[in-house]
PDB file of N, CA and C in Angstrom:
ATOM      1  N   MET A  79      95.612 102.950 110.484  1.00  0.00           N
ATOM      2  CA  MET A  79      96.240 101.915 110.053  1.00  0.00           C
ATOM      3  C   MET A  79      95.855 100.594 110.055  1.00  0.00           C
ATOM      4  N   LYS A  80      94.908  99.931 110.283  1.00  0.00           N
ATOM      5  CA  LYS A  80      94.563  99.062 110.168  1.00  0.00           C
ATOM      6  C   LYS A  80      93.757  99.430 108.823  1.00  0.00           C
ATOM      7  N   LEU A  81      93.023 100.300 108.338  1.00  0.00           N
ATOM      8  CA  LEU A  81      92.502 101.017 107.386  1.00  0.00           C
ATOM      9  C   LEU A  81      93.740 100.542 106.391  1.00  0.00           C
ATOM     10  N   TYR A  82      94.617 101.292 106.300  1.00  0.00           N
ATOM     11  CA  TYR A  82      95.601 101.412 105.547  1.00  0.00           C
ATOM     12  C   TYR A  82      96.260  99.693 105.508  1.00  0.00           C
ATOM     13  N   LEU A  83      96.666  99.382 106.196  1.00  0.00           N
ATOM     14  CA  LEU A  83      96.824  97.923 106.090  1.00  0.00           C
ATOM     15  C   LEU A  83      96.218  96.940 105.223  1.00  0.00           C
ATOM     16  N   LEU A  84      94.611  97.163 105.327  1.00  0.00           N
ATOM     17  CA  LEU A  84      94.207  96.393 104.320  1.00  0.00           C
ATOM     18  C   LEU A  84      93.912  96.716 103.015  1.00  0.00           C
ATOM     19  N   LEU A  85      94.311  98.108 102.978  1.00  0.00           N
ATOM     20  CA  LEU A  85      94.222  98.306 101.641  1.00  0.00           C
ATOM     21  C   LEU A  85      94.839  97.806 100.980  1.00  0.00           C
ATOM     22  N   ALA A  86      96.317  97.545 101.404  1.00  0.00           N
ATOM     23  CA  ALA A  86      97.511  97.290 101.032  1.00  0.00           C
ATOM     24  C   ALA A  86      97.669  96.156 100.960  1.00  0.00           C
ATOM     25  N   GLU A  87      97.464  95.348 101.900  1.00  0.00           N
ATOM     26  CA  GLU A  87      96.811  94.020 101.461  1.00  0.00           C
ATOM     27  C   GLU A  87      95.649  93.636 100.351  1.00  0.00           C
ATOM     28  N   MET A  88      94.811  94.640 100.156  1.00  0.00           N
ATOM     29  CA  MET A  88      93.864  94.239  98.667  1.00  0.00           C
ATOM     30  C   MET A  88      94.806  94.160  97.592  1.00  0.00           C
ATOM     31  N   GLN A  89      95.235  95.293  97.659  1.00  0.00           N
ATOM     32  CA  GLN A  89      96.420  95.530  96.639  1.00  0.00           C
ATOM     33  C   GLN A  89      97.023  93.934  96.203  1.00  0.00           C
ATOM     34  N   GLU A  90      97.663  94.011  97.322  1.00  0.00           N
ATOM     35  CA  GLU A  90      98.493  92.523  97.296  1.00  0.00           C
ATOM     36  C   GLU A  90      97.866  91.303  96.511  1.00  0.00           C
ATOM     37  N   ARG A  91      96.514  91.279  97.059  1.00  0.00           N
ATOM     38  CA  ARG A  91      95.622  89.906  96.499  1.00  0.00           C
ATOM     39  C   ARG A  91      95.470  90.587  95.117  1.00  0.00           C
ATOM     40  N   PHE A  92      95.124  91.824  94.619  1.00  0.00           N
ATOM     41  CA  PHE A  92      94.444  91.737  93.386  1.00  0.00           C
ATOM     42  C   PHE A  92      95.662  91.651  92.477  1.00  0.00           C
ATOM     43  N   CYS A  93      96.822  92.199  92.683  1.00  0.00           N
ATOM     44  CA  CYS A  93      98.388  91.887  91.769  1.00  0.00           C
ATOM     45  C   CYS A  93      98.220  90.486  91.823  1.00  0.00           C
ATOM     46  N   TYR A  94      98.204  89.325  92.735  1.00  0.00           N
ATOM     47  CA  TYR A  94      98.533  88.308  93.154  1.00  0.00           C
ATOM     48  C   TYR A  94      97.535  87.142  92.155  1.00  0.00           C
ATOM     49  N   MET A  95      96.581  87.465  92.085  1.00  0.00           N
ATOM     50  CA  MET A  95      95.472  87.118  91.181  1.00  0.00           C
ATOM     51  C   MET A  95      95.291  87.649  89.916  1.00  0.00           C
ATOM     52  N   SER A  96      95.885  88.523  89.588  1.00  0.00           N
ATOM     53  CA  SER A  96      96.285  89.567  88.322  1.00  0.00           C
ATOM     54  C   SER A  96      94.370  90.203  88.124  1.00  0.00           C
ATOM     55  N   SER A  97      93.406  90.434  88.884  1.00  0.00           N
ATOM     56  CA  SER A  97      92.483  90.714  88.890  1.00  0.00           C
ATOM     57  C   SER A  97      92.464  92.450  88.256  1.00  0.00           C
ATOM     58  N   CYS A  98      91.421  92.026  87.877  1.00  0.00           N
ATOM     59  CA  CYS A  98      91.463  93.962  87.177  1.00  0.00           C
ATOM     60  C   CYS A  98      90.481  94.540  88.045  1.00  0.00           C
ATOM     61  N   ASP A  99      89.294  93.812  88.581  1.00  0.00           N
ATOM     62  CA  ASP A  99      88.577  94.296  90.057  1.00  0.00           C
ATOM     63  C   ASP A  99      88.713  94.875  90.597  1.00  0.00           C
ATOM     64  N   ARG A 100      89.277  95.979  90.767  1.00  0.00           N
ATOM     65  CA  ARG A 100      89.482  96.491  92.291  1.00  0.00           C
ATOM     66  C   ARG A 100      88.478  97.362  92.607  1.00  0.00           C
ATOM     67  N   VAL A 101      87.401  97.068  93.124  1.00  0.00           N
ATOM     68  CA  VAL A 101      86.585  98.071  94.120  1.00  0.00           C
ATOM     69  C   VAL A 101      85.947  97.508  95.605  1.00  0.00           C
ATOM     70  N   PHE A 102      85.946  98.182  95.692  1.00  0.00           N
ATOM     71  CA  PHE A 102      85.288  97.987  97.165  1.00  0.00           C
ATOM     72  C   PHE A 102      83.745  99.137  97.949  1.00  0.00           C
ATOM     73  N   THR A 103      83.393  98.370  98.744  1.00  0.00           N
ATOM     74  CA  THR A 103      82.439  99.756  98.993  1.00  0.00           C
ATOM     75  C   THR A 103      82.400 100.241 101.204  1.00  0.00           C
ATOM     76  N   ILE A 104      82.130 101.080 101.555  1.00  0.00           N
ATOM     77  CA  ILE A 104      82.149 101.055 102.748  1.00  0.00           C
ATOM     78  C   ILE A 104      81.612 100.261 103.390  1.00  0.00           C
ATOM     79  N   ALA A 105      80.585  99.133 103.206  1.00  0.00           N
ATOM     80  CA  ALA A 105      80.357  97.715 103.549  1.00  0.00           C
ATOM     81  C   ALA A 105      81.195  97.530 103.842  1.00  0.00           C
ATOM     82  N   ASP A 106      81.715  96.630 102.340  1.00  0.00           N
ATOM     83  CA  ASP A 106      82.881  95.806 102.282  1.00  0.00           C
ATOM     84  C   ASP A 106      84.098  96.202 103.356  1.00  0.00           C
ATOM     85  N   LEU A 107      84.536  97.583 103.321  1.00  0.00           N
ATOM     86  CA  LEU A 107      85.445  97.526 104.207  1.00  0.00           C
ATOM     87  C   LEU A 107      85.096  97.235 105.496  1.00  0.00           C
ATOM     88  N   ARG A 108      84.078  97.946 105.911  1.00  0.00           N
ATOM     89  CA  ARG A 108      83.253  97.607 107.522  1.00  0.00           C
ATOM     90  C   ARG A 108      83.236  96.556 107.803  1.00  0.00           C
ATOM     91  N   GLY A 109      82.956  95.558 107.050  1.00  0.00           N
ATOM     92  CA  GLY A 109      82.984  93.849 106.802  1.00  0.00           C
ATOM     93  C   GLY A 109      84.229  93.497 107.131  1.00  0.00           C
ATOM     94  N   LEU A 110      85.164  93.891 106.511  1.00  0.00           N
ATOM     95  CA  LEU A 110      86.462  93.278 106.500  1.00  0.00           C
ATOM     96  C   LEU A 110      87.121  93.437 108.013  1.00  0.00           C
ATOM     97  N   LEU A 111      86.672  94.707 108.354  1.00  0.00           N
ATOM     98  CA  LEU A 111      87.557  95.415 109.665  1.00  0.00           C
ATOM     99  C   LEU A 111      86.266  94.984 111.101  1.00  0.00           C
ATOM    100  N   LYS A 112      85.709  94.309 110.813  1.00  0.00           N
ATOM    101  CA  LYS A 112      84.439  93.605 111.193  1.00  0.00           C
ATOM    102  C   LYS A 112      84.067  94.580 112.574  1.00  0.00           C
ATOM    103  N   LEU A 113      83.438  95.614 111.732  1.00  0.00           N
ATOM    104  CA  LEU A 113      82.990  96.604 112.682  1.00  0.00           C
ATOM    105  C   LEU A 113      81.371  96.283 111.997  1.00  0.00           C
ATOM    106  N   SER A 114      80.426  97.290 112.870  1.00  0.00           N
ATOM    107  CA  SER A 114      79.295  96.587 113.326  1.00  0.00           C
ATOM    108  C   SER A 114      78.442  98.416 112.077  1.00  0.00           C
ATOM    109  N   LYS A 115      77.421  97.995 111.403  1.00  0.00           N
ATOM    110  CA  LYS A 115      76.887  98.838 110.687  1.00  0.00           C
ATOM    111  C   LYS A 115      76.276 100.312 111.620  1.00  0.00           C
ATOM    112  N   ASP A 116      77.121 101.576 111.355  1.00  0.00           N
ATOM    113  CA  ASP A 116      77.029 102.186 112.627  1.00  0.00           C
ATOM    114  C   ASP A 116      77.762 103.623 111.729  1.00  0.00           C
ATOM    115  N   ARG A 117      76.716 104.585 111.834  1.00  0.00           N
ATOM    116  CA  ARG A 117      77.096 105.930 111.329  1.00  0.00           C
ATOM    117  C   ARG A 117      78.551 106.343 111.524  1.00  0.00           C
ATOM    118  N   ASP A 118      79.037 106.134 112.556  1.00  0.00           N
ATOM    119  CA  ASP A 118      80.098 106.513 113.733  1.00  0.00           C
ATOM    120  C   ASP A 118      81.110 105.834 112.633  1.00  0.00           C
ATOM    121  N   ASN A 119      81.163 104.327 112.853  1.00  0.00           N
ATOM    122  CA  ASN A 119      82.060 103.750 111.626  1.00  0.00           C
ATOM    123  C   ASN A 119      82.307 104.069 110.580  1.00  0.00           C
ATOM    124  N   ASN A 120      81.081 103.862 109.825  1.00  0.00           N
ATOM    125  CA  ASN A 120      81.153 104.658 108.169  1.00  0.00           C
ATOM    126  C   ASN A 120      81.843 105.860 108.187  1.00  0.00           C
ATOM    127  N   ARG A 121      81.734 106.952 108.662  1.00  0.00           N
ATOM    128  CA  ARG A 121      82.348 108.397 109.248  1.00  0.00           C
ATOM    129  C   ARG A 121      83.650 108.103 109.100  1.00  0.00           C
ATOM    130  N   ALA A 122      84.361 106.961 110.412  1.00  0.00           N
ATOM    131  CA  ALA A 122      85.678 106.697 110.676  1.00  0.00           C
ATOM    132  C   ALA A 122      86.396 106.321 109.371  1.00  0.00           C
ATOM    133  N   ILE A 123      85.864 105.217 108.455  1.00  0.00           N
ATOM    134  CA  ILE A 123      86.312 104.503 107.062  1.00  0.00           C
ATOM    135  C   ILE A 123      86.513 105.836 106.361  1.00  0.00           C
ATOM    136  N   ILE A 124      85.237 106.569 106.235  1.00  0.00           N
ATOM    137  CA  ILE A 124      85.211 107.212 104.839  1.00  0.00           C
ATOM    138  C   ILE A 124      86.246 109.073 105.527  1.00  0.00           C
ATOM    139  N   ASN A 125      86.437 108.962 107.089  1.00  0.00           N
ATOM    140  CA  ASN A 125      87.364 110.213 107.207  1.00  0.00           C
ATOM    141  C   ASN A 125      89.122 109.296 106.848  1.00  0.00           C
ATOM    142  N   GLY A 126      89.213 108.056 107.151  1.00  0.00           N
ATOM    143  CA  GLY A 126      90.393 107.785 107.063  1.00  0.00           C
ATOM    144  C   GLY A 126      90.515 107.416 105.356  1.00  0.00           C
ATOM    145  N   LEU A 127      89.659 106.816 104.552  1.00  0.00           N
ATOM    146  CA  LEU A 127      89.899 107.116 103.616  1.00  0.00           C
ATOM    147  C   LEU A 127      90.958 108.648 102.949  1.00  0.00           C
ATOM    148  N   ILE A 128      89.938 109.762 103.030  1.00  0.00           N
ATOM    149  CA  ILE A 128      89.850 110.805 103.148  1.00  0.00           C
ATOM    150  C   ILE A 128      91.728 111.552 103.347  1.00  0.00           C
ATOM    151  N   TRP A 129      91.979 110.924 104.810  1.00  0.00           N
ATOM    152  CA  TRP A 129      93.462 111.161 104.766  1.00  0.00           C
ATOM    153  C   TRP A 129      94.173 110.444 104.598  1.00  0.00           C
ATOM    154  N   LEU A 130      93.781 109.297 104.299  1.00  0.00           N
ATOM    155  CA  LEU A 130      94.957 108.720 103.630  1.00  0.00           C
ATOM    156  C   LEU A 130      95.388 108.927 101.866  1.00  0.00           C
ATOM    157  N   LYS A 131      94.480 109.157 101.447  1.00  0.00           N
ATOM    158  CA  LYS A 131      94.448 110.344  99.967  1.00  0.00           C
ATOM    159  C   LYS A 131      95.374 111.654 100.000  1.00  0.00           C
ATOM    160  N   LYS A 132      94.675 111.914 101.346  1.00  0.00           N
ATOM    161  CA  LYS A 132      95.473 113.889 101.174  1.00  0.00           C
ATOM    162  C   LYS A 132      96.821 113.682 101.981  1.00  0.00           C
ATOM    163  N   LEU A 133      96.915 112.002 101.956  1.00  0.00           N
ATOM    164  CA  LEU A 133      99.081 112.033 102.516  1.00  0.00           C
ATOM    165  C   LEU A 133      99.441 111.178 101.171  1.00  0.00           C
ATOM    166  N   ASP A 134      98.715 111.084 100.505  1.00  0.00           N
ATOM    167  CA  ASP A 134      99.547 109.856  99.293  1.00  0.00           C
ATOM    168  C   ASP A 134      99.600 108.784  99.533  1.00  0.00           C
ATOM    169  N   LEU A 135      99.020 108.106 100.616  1.00  0.00           N
ATOM    170  CA  LEU A 135      99.018 107.099 100.398  1.00  0.00           C
ATOM    171  C   LEU A 135      98.782 106.041  99.677  1.00  0.00           C
ATOM    172  N   ILE A 136      96.949 106.552  99.357  1.00  0.00           N
ATOM    173  CA  ILE A 136      96.310 105.502  98.052  1.00  0.00           C
ATOM    174  C   ILE A 136      95.953 107.019  97.735  1.00  0.00           C
ATOM    175  N   ASP A 137      95.692 106.196  96.307  1.00  0.00           N
ATOM    176  CA  ASP A 137      94.725 106.940  95.185  1.00  0.00           C
ATOM    177  C   ASP A 137      93.674 105.758  95.156  1.00  0.00           C
ATOM    178  N   TYR A 138      92.301 106.344  94.905  1.00  0.00           N
ATOM    179  CA  TYR A 138      91.046 105.629  94.191  1.00  0.00           C
ATOM    180  C   TYR A 138      90.117 106.609  93.160  1.00  0.00           C
ATOM    181  N   THR A 139      89.033 106.248  92.648  1.00  0.00           N
ATOM    182  CA  THR A 139      87.960 107.127  92.199  1.00  0.00           C
ATOM    183  C   THR A 139      86.812 106.369  92.819  1.00  0.00           C
ATOM    184  N   ILE A 140      85.737 107.710  92.996  1.00  0.00           N
ATOM    185  CA  ILE A 140      84.328 107.195  93.590  1.00  0.00           C
ATOM    186  C   ILE A 140      83.504 106.623  92.000  1.00  0.00           C
ATOM    187  N   THR A 141      82.825 106.177  92.297  1.00  0.00           N
ATOM    188  CA  THR A 141      81.921 106.369  91.198  1.00  0.00           C
ATOM    189  C   THR A 141      80.324 105.981  91.946  1.00  0.00           C
ATOM    190  N   ILE A 142      78.931 106.435  91.820  1.00  0.00           N
ATOM    191  CA  ILE A 142      77.938 106.238  92.170  1.00  0.00           C
ATOM    192  C   ILE A 142      76.877 105.131  91.523  1.00  0.00           C
ATOM    193  N   GLU A 143      76.742 104.195  92.031  1.00  0.00           N
ATOM    194  CA  GLU A 143      76.230 103.052  91.507  1.00  0.00           C
ATOM    195  C   GLU A 143      74.658 102.674  91.800  1.00  0.00           C
ATOM    196  N   THR A 144      74.567 102.100  91.248  1.00  0.00           N
ATOM    197  CA  THR A 144      72.639 101.793  91.379  1.00  0.00           C
ATOM    198  C   THR A 144      72.425 100.611  91.860  1.00  0.00           C
ATOM    199  N   THR A 145      72.210  99.829  92.960  1.00  0.00           N
ATOM    200  CA  THR A 145      71.828  98.422  93.048  1.00  0.00           C
ATOM    201  C   THR A 145      70.860  97.768  92.593  1.00  0.00           C
ATOM    202  N   ASN A 146      70.451  96.497  92.266  1.00  0.00           N
ATOM    203  CA  ASN A 146      69.376  96.096  91.741  1.00  0.00           C
ATOM    204  C   ASN A 146      68.150  96.246  92.536  1.00  0.00           C
ATOM    205  N   LEU A 147      68.331  96.950  93.523  1.00  0.00           N
ATOM    206  CA  LEU A 147      67.285  97.496  94.567  1.00  0.00           C
ATOM    207  C   LEU A 147      66.878  98.752  94.090  1.00  0.00           C
ATOM    208  N   GLY A 148      67.576  99.429  93.526  1.00  0.00           N
ATOM    209  CA  GLY A 148      67.446 100.808  93.498  1.00  0.00           C
ATOM    210  C   GLY A 148      68.365 101.870  94.377  1.00  0.00           C
ATOM    211  N   THR A 149      68.969 100.871  95.262  1.00  0.00           N
ATOM    212  CA  THR A 149      69.395 102.561  95.798  1.00  0.00           C
ATOM    213  C   THR A 149      70.961 103.181  95.868  1.00  0.00           C
ATOM    214  N   LYS A 150      71.206 103.722  95.720  1.00  0.00           N
ATOM    215  CA  LYS A 150      72.242 104.067  95.108  1.00  0.00           C
ATOM    216  C   LYS A 150      73.603 103.719  96.276  1.00  0.00           C
ATOM    217  N   VAL A 151      74.699 103.333  95.514  1.00  0.00           N
ATOM    218  CA  VAL A 151      76.049 103.090  97.140  1.00  0.00           C
ATOM    219  C   VAL A 151      77.238 103.650  95.793  1.00  0.00           C
ATOM    220  N   SER A 152      78.333 104.351  97.089  1.00  0.00           N
ATOM    221  CA  SER A 152      79.324 105.044  96.387  1.00  0.00           C
ATOM    222  C   SER A 152      80.021 103.507  96.304  1.00  0.00           C
ATOM    223  N   VAL A 153      81.088 103.349  95.273  1.00  0.00           N
ATOM    224  CA  VAL A 153      81.966 102.135  94.682  1.00  0.00           C
ATOM    225  C   VAL A 153      83.126 102.808  94.520  1.00  0.00           C
ATOM    226  N   PHE A 154      84.365 102.290  95.391  1.00  0.00           N
ATOM    227  CA  PHE A 154      85.610 103.027  95.517  1.00  0.00           C
ATOM    228  C   PHE A 154      86.379 101.772  94.702  1.00  0.00           C
ATOM    229  N   GLU A 155      87.235 102.428  93.277  1.00  0.00           N
ATOM    230  CA  GLU A 155      87.712 101.475  92.609  1.00  0.00           C
ATOM    231  C   GLU A 155      89.945 102.338  92.927  1.00  0.00           C
ATOM    232  N   LEU A 156      90.175 101.022  93.663  1.00  0.00           N
ATOM    233  CA  LEU A 156      91.478 101.108  94.548  1.00  0.00           C
ATOM    234  C   LEU A 156      92.322 101.251  93.181  1.00  0.00           C
ATOM    235  N   LYS A 157      93.248 102.826  93.130  1.00  0.00           N
ATOM    236  CA  LYS A 157      94.115 102.454  91.802  1.00  0.00           C
ATOM    237  C   LYS A 157      95.141 102.450  92.492  1.00  0.00           C
ATOM    238  N   SER A 158      95.890 102.701  93.763  1.00  0.00           N
ATOM    239  CA  SER A 158      97.203 102.313  94.141  1.00  0.00           C
ATOM    240  C   SER A 158      97.483 102.300  95.061  1.00  0.00           C
ATOM    241  N   VAL A 159      98.422 101.372  96.383  1.00  0.00           N
ATOM    242  CA  VAL A 159      98.680 101.934  97.635  1.00  0.00           C
ATOM    243  C   VAL A 159     100.047 101.999  97.548  1.00  0.00           C
ATOM    244  N   ASN A 160     100.248 103.094  97.712  1.00  0.00           N
ATOM    245  CA  ASN A 160     101.655 103.372  98.217  1.00  0.00           C
ATOM    246  C   ASN A 160     102.651 103.567  99.336  1.00  0.00           C
ATOM    247  N   TYR A 161     103.635 102.771  99.297  1.00  0.00           N
ATOM    248  CA  TYR A 161     104.403 102.327 100.541  1.00  0.00           C
ATOM    249  C   TYR A 161     105.204 103.532 100.773  1.00  0.00           C
ATOM    250  N   TYR A 162     105.728 104.393 100.033  1.00  0.00           N
ATOM    251  CA  TYR A 162     106.180 105.313 100.437  1.00  0.00           C
ATOM    252  C   TYR A 162     105.564 106.851 100.062  1.00  0.00           C
ATOM    253  N   THR A 163     105.507 107.685 100.842  1.00  0.00           N
ATOM    254  CA  THR A 163     105.150 109.351 100.179  1.00  0.00           C
ATOM    255  C   THR A 163     105.808 110.319 100.476  1.00  0.00           C
ATOM    256  N   ASN A 164     105.332 111.324  99.850  1.00  0.00           N
ATOM    257  CA  ASN A 164     105.702 112.767  99.841  1.00  0.00           C
ATOM    258  C   ASN A 164     105.530 113.709 101.242  1.00  0.00           C
ATOM    259  N   GLY A 165     104.824 112.926 101.448  1.00  0.00           N
ATOM    260  CA  GLY A 165     103.913 113.638 102.618  1.00  0.00           C
ATOM    261  C   GLY A 165     102.842 114.655 102.262  1.00  0.00           C
ATOM    262  N   GLY A 166     102.249 114.440 101.004  1.00  0.00           N
ATOM    263  CA  GLY A 166     100.943 115.052 100.205  1.00  0.00           C
ATOM    264  C   GLY A 166     100.420 115.820 100.832  1.00  0.00           C
ATOM    265  N   GLU A 167      99.617 116.334 101.700  1.00  0.00           N
ATOM    266  CA  GLU A 167      98.955 117.384 101.901  1.00  0.00           C
ATOM    267  C   GLU A 167      99.345 118.616 103.049  1.00  0.00           C
ATOM    268  N   ALA A 168     100.312 117.370 104.058  1.00  0.00           N
ATOM    269  CA  ALA A 168     100.683 117.714 104.939  1.00  0.00           C
ATOM    270  C   ALA A 168     102.200 118.409 104.645  1.00  0.00           C
ATOM    271  N   VAL A 169     102.900 118.177 103.452  1.00  0.00           N
ATOM    272  CA  VAL A 169     104.070 118.598 103.192  1.00  0.00           C
ATOM    273  C   VAL A 169     104.028 120.109 102.731  1.00  0.00           C
ATOM    274  N   LYS A 170     102.603 120.407 102.461  1.00  0.00           N
ATOM    275  CA  LYS A 170     101.954 121.421 101.455  1.00  0.00           C
ATOM    276  C   LYS A 170     101.926 122.345 102.895  1.00  0.00           C
ATOM    277  N   TYR A 171     101.255 121.465 103.528  1.00  0.00           N
ATOM    278  CA  TYR A 171     100.991 122.794 104.990  1.00  0.00           C
ATOM    279  C   TYR A 171     102.264 123.077 105.676  1.00  0.00           C
ATOM    280  N   LEU A 172     102.869 122.577 106.214  1.00  0.00           N
ATOM    281  CA  LEU A 172     104.160 122.798 106.742  1.00  0.00           C
ATOM    282  C   LEU A 172     104.921 123.637 106.132  1.00  0.00           C
ATOM    283  N   ASN A 173     104.786 123.623 104.594  1.00  0.00           N
ATOM    284  CA  ASN A 173     105.466 124.548 103.469  1.00  0.00           C
ATOM    285  C   ASN A 173     105.276 125.757 103.057  1.00  0.00           C
ATOM    286  N   THR A 174     103.772 126.360 103.660  1.00  0.00           N
ATOM    287  CA  THR A 174     103.171 126.999 102.899  1.00  0.00           C
ATOM    288  C   THR A 174     103.229 128.629 104.457  1.00  0.00           C
ATOM    289  N   GLU A 175     103.820 130.027 103.561  1.00  0.00           N
ATOM    290  CA  GLU A 175     104.397 130.369 104.297  1.00  0.00           C
ATOM    291  C   GLU A 175     103.066 130.905 105.317  1.00  0.00           C
ATOM    292  N   GLY A 176     102.998 131.448 106.080  1.00  0.00           N
ATOM    293  CA  GLY A 176     102.316 132.112 106.976  1.00  0.00           C
ATOM    294  C   GLY A 176     101.884 131.477 107.932  1.00  0.00           C
ATOM    295  N   GLN A 177     102.582 130.112 108.305  1.00  0.00           N
ATOM    296  CA  GLN A 177     101.550 129.119 109.466  1.00  0.00           C
ATOM    297  C   GLN A 177     102.876 129.137 110.442  1.00  0.00           C
ATOM    298  N   LYS A 178     101.366 129.064 111.720  1.00  0.00           N
ATOM    299  CA  LYS A 178     102.253 129.693 112.911  1.00  0.00           C
ATOM    300  C   LYS A 178     102.513 128.269 113.191  1.00  0.00           C
ATOM    301  N   ILE A 179     103.965 127.759 112.809  1.00  0.00           N
ATOM    302  CA  ILE A 179     104.557 126.981 113.170  1.00  0.00           C
ATOM    303  C   ILE A 179     106.220 127.180 112.971  1.00  0.00           C
ATOM    304  N   SER A 180     106.565 127.149 114.198  1.00  0.00           N
ATOM    305  CA  SER A 180     107.588 127.423 114.355  1.00  0.00           C
ATOM    306  C   SER A 180     108.693 126.171 113.675  1.00  0.00           C
ATOM    307  N   GLU A 181     109.897 126.978 113.065  1.00  0.00           N
ATOM    308  CA  GLU A 181     110.538 126.504 111.800  1.00  0.00           C
ATOM    309  C   GLU A 181     111.089 125.389 112.565  1.00  0.00           C
ATOM    310  N   ASP A 182     112.060 124.775 113.956  1.00  0.00           N
ATOM    311  CA  ASP A 182     112.232 123.701 114.483  1.00  0.00           C
ATOM    312  C   ASP A 182     111.099 122.758 114.327  1.00  0.00           C
ATOM    313  N   LEU A 183     109.997 122.755 114.596  1.00  0.00           N
ATOM    314  CA  LEU A 183     109.066 122.012 114.124  1.00  0.00           C
ATOM    315  C   LEU A 183     108.817 121.495 113.081  1.00  0.00           C
ATOM    316  N   LYS A 184     108.848 122.398 112.124  1.00  0.00           N
ATOM    317  CA  LYS A 184     108.796 122.237 110.215  1.00  0.00           C
ATOM    318  C   LYS A 184     110.015 121.019 110.445  1.00  0.00           C
ATOM    319  N   ASN A 185     111.352 121.994 110.667  1.00  0.00           N
ATOM    320  CA  ASN A 185     112.391 120.556 110.452  1.00  0.00           C
ATOM    321  C   ASN A 185     112.301 119.524 110.935  1.00  0.00           C
ATOM    322  N   ASP A 186     111.706 119.273 112.291  1.00  0.00           N
ATOM    323  CA  ASP A 186     111.619 118.260 112.416  1.00  0.00           C
ATOM    324  C   ASP A 186     110.649 116.815 112.473  1.00  0.00           C
ATOM    325  N   LEU A 187     109.366 117.564 111.590  1.00  0.00           N
ATOM    326  CA  LEU A 187     108.449 116.814 111.002  1.00  0.00           C
ATOM    327  C   LEU A 187     108.698 116.824 109.615  1.00  0.00           C
ATOM    328  N   LEU A 188     109.478 117.347 108.885  1.00  0.00           N
ATOM    329  CA  LEU A 188     110.018 117.248 107.692  1.00  0.00           C
ATOM    330  C   LEU A 188     111.077 116.190 107.489  1.00  0.00           C
ATOM    331  N   ASN A 189     111.954 116.251 108.137  1.00  0.00           N
ATOM    332  CA  ASN A 189     113.357 115.706 108.236  1.00  0.00           C
ATOM    333  C   ASN A 189     113.645 114.306 109.097  1.00  0.00           C
ATOM    334  N   ASN A 190     112.705 114.013 109.745  1.00  0.00           N
ATOM    335  CA  ASN A 190     113.014 113.030 110.546  1.00  0.00           C
ATOM    336  C   ASN A 190     111.739 111.817 110.340  1.00  0.00           C
TER     337      ASN A 190
END
């Protein structure tokens, strides 16, 4: 949730400043979230980005760039942060035939 709210705030700032530069790295997010440089923190951020995209709450593209020191870094370009979602992959999963989820649970998840 923190990651989603942070990205929503970033989008608002980009819009307010009329900035075309909508890029960030995992290190940028880690710093804004005040997390230490740690593999588990990086993994949590990446998983959060993937899930938010799968739910259609955010959209981004990833490019690999080379720094001045010659190391490669993943750079994310934030395309949009959506305030509403159609459920993305979750709805596709729930609507897929053959899933072992009761109809009552499906209706509760899709309609509430």
